Amino acid sequence: MAFNIFKKIFGSRNERLLKQYRKIVQQINALEPGLEALSDEKLKAKTEAFKAALENGKTLDDILPEAFAVVREAGKRVFGMRHYDVQMVGGITLHQGKIAEMRTGEGKTLVATLPAYLNALSGKGVHIITVNDYLAKRDAEWMGQLFGFLGLSTGVVVSGQSQQEKQMAYAMDITYGTNNEFGFDYLRDNMAIFAEERVMRDQHFAVIDEVDSILIDEARTPLIISGPAEDKAELYQKINPLVAHLEEGEEDPETKETTGDFIIDAKSRQVFLTDDGHAKVEQMLVDVELLGEEDSLYDATNIGLMIHINAALRAHLLFEKDRDYIVEDGQVVIIDEFTGRKMQGRRWSEGLHQAMEAKEGVKIQQESQTFASITFQNLFRQYAKLSGMTGTADTEAGEFLSTYNLEVVVIPPNKTPQRQDLSDLVFLDMDGKFAAIVEDIRETTKTGQPILVGTASIEMSELLSRLLTQEKIKHSVLNAKHHEQEASIIADAGRPGAVTIATNMAGRGTDIVLGGNLEMELEELGENASEEKIAQVKAEWQERHNKVLELGGLKVIGSERHESRRIDNQLRGRSGRQGDVGVTRFYLSLDDDLMRRFASDRVKGMMKRLGMTSNEAIEHKMVTKSIERAQKQVERMHQDERANLLKFDDIANEQRKVVYTQRNELMSADAEEVTDVLDGLREQVVEQIVATYVPPGSLHEQWDIPNLEKALHEELGTELPIEQWLEEDKNLYEETLIEKIVTELKERYQDKMAVVDENTRHHFEKEVLLRTIDKQWRAHLAEMDYLRRGIHLRGYAQKDPFQEYRRESGELFKGFLYEVTLETVKILSLVQIGGQQDVAEYEEQAHQPEHLEATHPAAAGIADAMNNAMEQETAEASEDDNGESTFRRDTPKVGRNDPCPCGSGKKYKQCCGKLS
């Protein structure tokens, strides 16, 4: 109550921000007449004047009003488009590092030019991030005309470019690209051996288009660069047919007894083998000679086999063709559940993709091992300033603020919306729902009103297409199988009588214009079109546009509700752009995934007993509100999943920062600095080896010199007469012995490297260091993945899995650092250099690892049942981890000056390492 009174007096946070921004827009508008009077040359000269002002101490905020006014004027001259005042408000929001929520059709592409131009004046580069290569290329070419007019350069990064092309693109003032490409380039840069191989500049300022899709929907899957691992194609082929012999069962909710061989948990999307199922699978594995007669799937040595069984079960029972993936050109291609687009190059982890290939009978690709990985959360939080724009962000405002420190500002539309959102219609089953949709489409097409039908999967879009074909209703289908025709299909979707079936419309980036897309029609005429022909096309378009407005605008039909309200809102947002009229309605059935999760079969039976038939629908606001509450429940579950992923990745990110910072310092280090590093590593290794055979604080009689000499020979390829040294110098003690060994090793190494010049030696040493770090980092990532997959089991021992992960990952990281030290010194000690030619051959043989992009469900009765189901929803979302199972390394040897492992706080040599 008190909050509402406070809000009434002072206004909401959003209203106060908008009021503040409108004052700046008034300043911008006041500059417009003066800029209109300038010639093109004088307007272009403003760019250099702004740069000079920044060098003389002014800030970007100081020059913002004039810079934005200049961009608006340039837009008028280049495109014939003037930024609306609300677009100026959006630009200010982005410049201040916030998220601008702007309705579909408000011109977000043009809005991005404002903060991009302003921030590019600092010379540090601006990244504009889109959801696909098509939009990145289109926007770079389109908006690049405006930036070029003002004297700024524009580049675009897409997959398949050469290193030189990417370096040029990132060197530009403003660079367009996809979130995936920016992420993979960041990882590849941190796998480079020499500084000149890197392509990116510092991460200064980014504008993310469709920010909710990138930072929320895709944030559950980390970016991974991986390379080939062991080939297990035959294993997948042997396991694949076994699933067909298993029978689905169920669990008694009261006794917890199970039937059948496996149980599918629809809520958590998991498959569990029953006890009978385990026994049956074990026998089948024995029959195909993958398991011994006396062996068990529970044996530690068969953990890998169990992973393959689980992958085959999930592939057959949880993933559907034309919903989750398609088969194209002999490959299994993942379909993005949020955008409906093909995810070329992406592969599922933990053997799931190979199991899917075995299921579909296509060539099984080799498994991979992780070389580098990062989550989108940790990737984009590295930018000094981050901003974003979308039509639907307010529902996730809390997560944006907590995870990315990004505030959402809802920008009012340029024109008051007139769209009518009708209540949902709920049917008993799928047949009744689709019959009603087809009937609605048939009746609507008689009037000529254009229709957009949104589906959640390729399978449903093709089913609806077949039904419309049977009714002889002309239509177009837009899904991952037909995305090449996307631009032309969307361009015609607003024409009178057009019927378009499309999978999720997130990030399509092309507005549905009522009457059709006039710009594309004019482009098709060509540059030599006569004025009469252009005028004729414009007149015909205006006639069609007016006709569609009279018919009620674009009609949007949703064939089911998505798990996320934002996806539904994105579909709705295709209608009623720029104040146009429109109408939307969702058709649901109790068989839809979301309804099945929260409205049980018991409700369906109840509806039948009440006499509800397949063709009857329930329409009530109570049902619509219950569905929205169900969506919120799923959204919270996914948010917890993302937060959990981030919580664990933050630990890995701390280690990643240390490793990447060290690599970058080494790449830019001069010869003297590299030599100092190697001297330090050599001393550490010698201390570790000596401490094993010469206990700290011990007497000479307790020293194991023969084995020390043997260890130095085996580890470092060096024979040293330590026994002789001790006989000649009775005063040698532990520390002076270490110094003598280090000095001897250093002198021998310098003698060996004397055959090459200083520059060649410097490059060689640096490359050995970096490649050793990379090799051990890959092994460390595999160990971290293995630890992460099983750490939740610590909860059964009343231990906090997160704290256990933090502790053990720290121990693993210590081991990683020691292995880097040991292997670097060992390589440099054992290598034999005959001259410049040997080094040249080494550098020629060394090659970068192959980069593969991985990875990455009466009205009151239904409402009450869904609410009850949500209260009972306790299933935890499982998270896909990545990487291969591997062994864990033992704790590294404790150095004599290291803290004692017992926790006393003393040095090891003064505590447990001291002889009594």
mmCIF file of C-alpha atoms in Angstrom, residues 318-463:
data_model
loop_
_atom_site.group_PDB
_atom_site.id
_atom_site.type_symbol
_atom_site.label_atom_id
_atom_site.label_comp_id
_atom_site.label_asym_id
_atom_site.label_seq_id
_atom_site.Cartn_x
_atom_site.Cartn_y
_atom_site.Cartn_z
ATOM 1 C CA LEU A 318 13.238 -37.880 -25.589
ATOM 2 C CA PHE A 319 14.281 -36.358 -28.912
ATOM 3 C CA GLU A 320 11.995 -36.291 -31.933
ATOM 4 C CA LYS A 321 12.936 -35.833 -35.562
ATOM 5 C CA ASP A 322 11.578 -32.594 -37.088
ATOM 6 C CA ARG A 323 11.038 -31.195 -33.611
ATOM 7 C CA ASP A 324 14.439 -31.276 -31.939
ATOM 8 C CA TYR A 325 16.519 -31.996 -35.030
ATOM 9 C CA ILE A 326 16.393 -32.715 -38.746
ATOM 10 C CA VAL A 327 18.472 -35.003 -40.956
ATOM 11 C CA GLU A 328 20.046 -33.053 -43.797
ATOM 12 C CA ASP A 329 22.771 -34.151 -46.230
ATOM 13 C CA GLY A 330 23.506 -37.217 -44.117
ATOM 14 C CA GLN A 331 23.952 -35.225 -40.907
ATOM 15 C CA VAL A 332 21.875 -34.707 -37.764
ATOM 16 C CA VAL A 333 21.309 -30.944 -37.458
ATOM 17 C CA ILE A 334 20.040 -29.506 -34.166
ATOM 18 C CA ILE A 335 17.001 -27.203 -34.237
ATOM 19 C CA ASP A 336 17.043 -24.241 -31.847
ATOM 20 C CA GLU A 337 13.956 -24.683 -29.642
ATOM 21 C CA PHE A 338 13.599 -20.912 -29.237
ATOM 22 C CA THR A 339 14.098 -19.629 -32.787
ATOM 23 C CA GLY A 340 13.283 -22.708 -34.872
ATOM 24 C CA ARG A 341 16.529 -22.238 -36.786
ATOM 25 C CA LYS A 342 19.103 -24.821 -37.780
ATOM 26 C CA MET A 343 22.198 -24.746 -35.577
ATOM 27 C CA GLN A 344 24.814 -25.729 -38.122
ATOM 28 C CA GLY A 345 28.048 -26.968 -36.576
ATOM 29 C CA ARG A 346 26.555 -27.394 -33.097
ATOM 30 C CA ARG A 347 26.608 -30.874 -31.538
ATOM 31 C CA TRP A 348 25.118 -32.359 -28.383
ATOM 32 C CA SER A 349 27.603 -33.502 -25.752
ATOM 33 C CA GLU A 350 28.122 -36.648 -23.689
ATOM 34 C CA GLY A 351 27.783 -38.877 -26.761
ATOM 35 C CA LEU A 352 24.171 -37.825 -27.379
ATOM 36 C CA HIS A 353 24.880 -36.583 -30.902
ATOM 37 C CA GLN A 354 26.651 -39.824 -31.839
ATOM 38 C CA ALA A 355 23.710 -41.791 -30.392
ATOM 39 C CA MET A 356 21.360 -39.679 -32.524
ATOM 40 C CA GLU A 357 23.459 -40.413 -35.627
ATOM 41 C CA ALA A 358 23.282 -44.139 -34.856
ATOM 42 C CA LYS A 359 19.505 -43.863 -34.401
ATOM 43 C CA GLU A 360 19.076 -42.169 -37.812
ATOM 44 C CA GLY A 361 21.519 -44.469 -39.604
ATOM 45 C CA VAL A 362 23.884 -41.721 -40.774
ATOM 46 C CA LYS A 363 27.659 -41.618 -40.480
ATOM 47 C CA ILE A 364 28.732 -41.380 -36.841
ATOM 48 C CA GLN A 365 31.142 -38.517 -36.382
ATOM 49 C CA GLN A 366 34.138 -38.867 -34.131
ATOM 50 C CA GLU A 367 33.716 -37.821 -30.497
ATOM 51 C CA SER A 368 35.476 -34.710 -29.336
ATOM 52 C CA GLN A 369 37.372 -33.386 -26.347
ATOM 53 C CA THR A 370 37.063 -29.866 -24.975
ATOM 54 C CA PHE A 371 39.879 -27.450 -25.842
ATOM 55 C CA ALA A 372 38.258 -24.275 -24.508
ATOM 56 C CA SER A 373 34.842 -23.267 -23.204
ATOM 57 C CA ILE A 374 32.958 -20.306 -21.745
ATOM 58 C CA THR A 375 29.344 -19.462 -20.928
ATOM 59 C CA PHE A 376 27.598 -16.512 -22.570
ATOM 60 C CA GLN A 377 27.181 -15.010 -19.099
ATOM 61 C CA ASN A 378 30.915 -14.850 -18.475
ATOM 62 C CA LEU A 379 31.677 -13.897 -22.072
ATOM 63 C CA PHE A 380 29.482 -10.805 -22.165
ATOM 64 C CA ARG A 381 30.171 -9.727 -18.579
ATOM 65 C CA GLN A 382 33.731 -9.023 -19.744
ATOM 66 C CA TYR A 383 32.596 -5.992 -21.787
ATOM 67 C CA ALA A 384 33.362 -2.655 -20.157
ATOM 68 C CA LYS A 385 29.826 -1.585 -21.120
ATOM 69 C CA LEU A 386 27.014 -3.856 -22.276
ATOM 70 C CA SER A 387 23.551 -2.993 -23.590
ATOM 71 C CA GLY A 388 20.749 -4.721 -25.437
ATOM 72 C CA MET A 389 17.420 -4.328 -27.176
ATOM 73 C CA THR A 390 14.422 -6.573 -27.746
ATOM 74 C CA GLY A 391 10.650 -6.526 -27.911
ATOM 75 C CA THR A 392 10.324 -8.766 -24.860
ATOM 76 C CA ALA A 393 12.623 -8.316 -21.872
ATOM 77 C CA ASP A 394 10.491 -7.056 -18.980
ATOM 78 C CA THR A 395 9.427 -10.583 -17.945
ATOM 79 C CA GLU A 396 13.102 -11.410 -17.292
ATOM 80 C CA ALA A 397 14.090 -8.022 -15.814
ATOM 81 C CA GLY A 398 15.120 -9.574 -12.485
ATOM 82 C CA GLU A 399 17.536 -12.030 -14.075
ATOM 83 C CA PHE A 400 19.059 -9.365 -16.335
ATOM 84 C CA LEU A 401 19.758 -7.218 -13.294
ATOM 85 C CA SER A 402 21.106 -9.976 -11.042
ATOM 86 C CA THR A 403 23.241 -11.749 -13.651
ATOM 87 C CA TYR A 404 24.427 -8.961 -15.938
ATOM 88 C CA ASN A 405 23.677 -5.791 -13.914
ATOM 89 C CA LEU A 406 21.511 -4.688 -16.845
ATOM 90 C CA GLU A 407 18.423 -2.615 -16.106
ATOM 91 C CA VAL A 408 15.404 -2.953 -18.411
ATOM 92 C CA VAL A 409 13.776 0.261 -19.619
ATOM 93 C CA VAL A 410 10.401 -0.150 -21.356
ATOM 94 C CA ILE A 411 10.252 2.360 -24.210
ATOM 95 C CA PRO A 412 6.716 3.455 -25.202
ATOM 96 C CA PRO A 413 5.764 2.842 -28.850
ATOM 97 C CA ASN A 414 5.847 5.624 -31.407
ATOM 98 C CA LYS A 415 2.127 5.090 -32.050
ATOM 99 C CA THR A 416 -0.514 3.761 -29.658
ATOM 100 C CA PRO A 417 -1.022 0.012 -30.291
ATOM 101 C CA GLN A 418 -4.462 -1.107 -31.513
ATOM 102 C CA ARG A 419 -3.931 -4.870 -31.480
ATOM 103 C CA GLN A 420 -6.632 -7.063 -29.907
ATOM 104 C CA ASP A 421 -5.367 -10.065 -27.902
ATOM 105 C CA LEU A 422 -8.183 -12.608 -27.546
ATOM 106 C CA SER A 423 -8.426 -15.184 -24.744
ATOM 107 C CA ASP A 424 -7.015 -18.673 -25.268
ATOM 108 C CA LEU A 425 -9.239 -21.482 -26.552
ATOM 109 C CA VAL A 426 -8.602 -24.821 -24.806
ATOM 110 C CA PHE A 427 -9.622 -28.095 -26.511
ATOM 111 C CA LEU A 428 -9.734 -31.649 -25.233
ATOM 112 C CA ASP A 429 -7.200 -33.060 -27.710
ATOM 113 C CA MET A 430 -4.950 -32.216 -30.651
ATOM 114 C CA ASP A 431 -7.500 -33.217 -33.296
ATOM 115 C CA GLY A 432 -10.087 -30.780 -31.971
ATOM 116 C CA LYS A 433 -7.528 -27.998 -31.730
ATOM 117 C CA PHE A 434 -6.191 -28.344 -35.266
ATOM 118 C CA ALA A 435 -9.688 -28.738 -36.713
ATOM 119 C CA ALA A 436 -10.618 -25.421 -35.073
ATOM 120 C CA ILE A 437 -7.448 -23.723 -36.381
ATOM 121 C CA VAL A 438 -8.104 -24.906 -39.946
ATOM 122 C CA GLU A 439 -11.717 -23.725 -39.700
ATOM 123 C CA ASP A 440 -10.596 -20.326 -38.396
ATOM 124 C CA ILE A 441 -8.108 -19.999 -41.266
ATOM 125 C CA ARG A 442 -10.734 -21.024 -43.844
ATOM 126 C CA GLU A 443 -13.259 -18.451 -42.593
ATOM 127 C CA THR A 444 -10.639 -15.701 -42.341
ATOM 128 C CA THR A 445 -9.190 -16.242 -45.830
ATOM 129 C CA LYS A 446 -12.640 -15.651 -47.292
ATOM 130 C CA THR A 447 -12.323 -12.028 -46.191
ATOM 131 C CA GLY A 448 -8.709 -11.669 -47.440
ATOM 132 C CA GLN A 449 -7.204 -10.884 -44.046
ATOM 133 C CA PRO A 450 -3.549 -12.113 -43.887
ATOM 134 C CA ILE A 451 -2.774 -14.806 -41.297
ATOM 135 C CA LEU A 452 0.397 -15.831 -39.499
ATOM 136 C CA VAL A 453 0.236 -19.197 -37.721
ATOM 137 C CA GLY A 454 2.970 -19.859 -35.156
ATOM 138 C CA THR A 455 3.992 -23.435 -34.308
ATOM 139 C CA ALA A 456 6.472 -24.733 -31.753
ATOM 140 C CA SER A 457 8.124 -27.369 -33.974
ATOM 141 C CA ILE A 458 8.812 -28.326 -37.586
ATOM 142 C CA GLU A 459 6.647 -31.407 -37.080
ATOM 143 C CA MET A 460 3.589 -29.330 -36.137
ATOM 144 C CA SER A 461 4.174 -26.828 -38.943
ATOM 145 C CA GLU A 462 4.222 -29.661 -41.493
ATOM 146 C CA LEU A 463 1.154 -31.328 -39.941
#
